[in-house]
XYZ file of C-alpha atoms in Angstrom:
134
model
C 82.556 94.506 114.178
C 81.636 97.986 113.313
C 81.821 101.170 114.852
C 78.623 102.854 116.085
C 76.878 106.074 116.273
C 75.163 106.167 120.021
C 71.831 107.608 118.492
C 70.211 104.172 118.177
C 70.702 103.292 121.836
C 68.148 102.015 124.077
C 67.378 101.178 127.956
C 64.484 98.850 128.216
C 63.185 98.529 131.771
C 60.520 96.883 133.408
C 58.951 100.278 134.541
C 55.724 99.656 136.096
C 56.453 96.565 138.243
C 59.277 94.320 138.725
C 57.288 91.621 136.806
C 56.593 94.196 133.952
C 57.967 93.298 130.453
C 60.713 95.827 129.712
C 59.725 98.880 127.681
C 61.913 101.327 126.049
C 62.333 104.235 128.454
C 61.327 107.596 126.693
C 63.722 110.375 125.788
C 66.983 109.194 127.079
C 70.063 110.769 125.565
C 72.793 108.529 127.132
C 73.325 105.378 129.124
C 76.800 103.832 130.255
C 77.792 100.505 131.812
C 80.853 99.878 133.923
C 81.983 96.408 134.683
C 84.776 96.021 137.251
C 86.174 93.304 139.460
C 87.220 93.617 143.085
C 90.953 92.873 143.676
C 92.741 92.175 146.931
C 96.550 92.678 147.019
C 98.201 89.553 148.178
C 102.076 90.522 147.860
C 104.196 88.537 149.715
C 107.947 88.733 150.957
C 110.136 88.286 147.888
C 107.469 89.104 145.074
C 109.144 90.934 142.314
C 106.079 93.383 142.110
C 102.682 93.564 143.630
C 100.298 90.470 142.985
C 96.599 90.683 142.965
C 93.841 88.236 143.286
C 90.447 88.800 141.580
C 87.373 88.921 143.804
C 83.916 89.770 142.815
C 82.656 91.418 139.460
C 80.527 94.421 139.671
C 78.045 96.021 137.213
C 76.581 99.210 137.349
C 75.810 102.435 135.235
C 73.839 105.344 134.884
C 71.484 107.015 132.386
C 70.284 110.709 131.644
C 67.904 112.286 129.250
C 64.757 114.396 129.437
C 61.834 114.433 131.210
C 58.429 113.804 129.793
C 55.018 114.112 131.601
C 53.173 112.336 128.951
C 55.295 109.042 128.960
C 56.281 106.370 131.410
C 59.841 107.020 132.789
C 61.915 105.274 134.969
C 60.414 107.180 138.335
C 58.251 103.991 139.321
C 61.243 101.770 139.187
C 63.233 103.702 141.483
C 60.472 104.484 144.146
C 59.765 100.978 145.302
C 62.968 99.256 145.993
C 62.317 96.235 143.714
C 64.943 94.981 141.539
C 63.742 95.454 137.549
C 64.475 93.206 134.250
C 66.413 95.708 131.868
C 68.415 95.606 128.384
C 70.835 98.328 127.218
C 71.550 98.395 123.540
C 74.174 100.241 122.229
C 72.689 100.193 118.496
C 69.043 98.751 118.482
C 68.568 99.565 114.944
C 71.803 98.046 113.274
C 72.697 95.683 115.886
C 69.633 94.243 117.535
C 71.386 91.253 118.739
C 73.949 92.758 120.646
C 73.042 94.085 124.400
C 73.424 93.452 128.132
C 70.734 92.142 130.202
C 69.766 91.341 133.787
C 67.995 92.842 136.858
C 69.001 95.993 138.641
C 68.106 98.719 141.451
C 67.442 101.848 139.806
C 67.858 105.318 141.214
C 65.942 108.513 139.468
C 66.648 112.299 139.673
C 65.098 115.161 138.123
C 66.949 118.596 137.442
C 64.747 121.714 136.712
C 67.250 124.577 135.751
C 65.583 128.161 135.353
C 67.989 128.204 131.738
C 67.310 124.938 130.344
C 65.432 121.810 129.966
C 64.076 119.817 132.525
C 66.026 116.572 132.486
C 66.026 113.284 134.249
C 68.845 111.019 135.127
C 69.766 107.778 137.430
C 71.844 105.146 138.294
C 71.565 101.264 138.090
C 73.288 98.614 140.424
C 73.359 94.917 139.784
C 70.562 92.880 141.481
C 71.649 89.396 140.156
C 74.174 88.376 137.129
C 74.361 90.762 134.137
C 74.986 89.216 130.919
C 76.122 90.235 127.382
C 74.273 88.891 124.189
C 76.346 89.094 121.078
């Protein structure tokens, strides 16, 4: 697999309603995804080192970019508490078949500094299974 530059990344999100077809969230400049698994220690007397068992996997992440009042951004998706369909593409142009997808709950924040651009950011948390297409 080739290394990729992030300039062609995209977050597609069902913005208007939970049943909406996902659309590209405008003016984002980054997204992240973290996939972890809970572990519980089960070390017993006589073990030569600590031992763990796997629990449930977790999927969550974040996004950020620039606010634009003329486009649909993710505020609606964060304001009603409904899970939304989403797709995360590391490179939608050169590797359009590689992406993560599922449903998630979204948060949304706006930051308005006196000395810079108005920015948006948010977090997502899995509302069901998150899968990778490759």
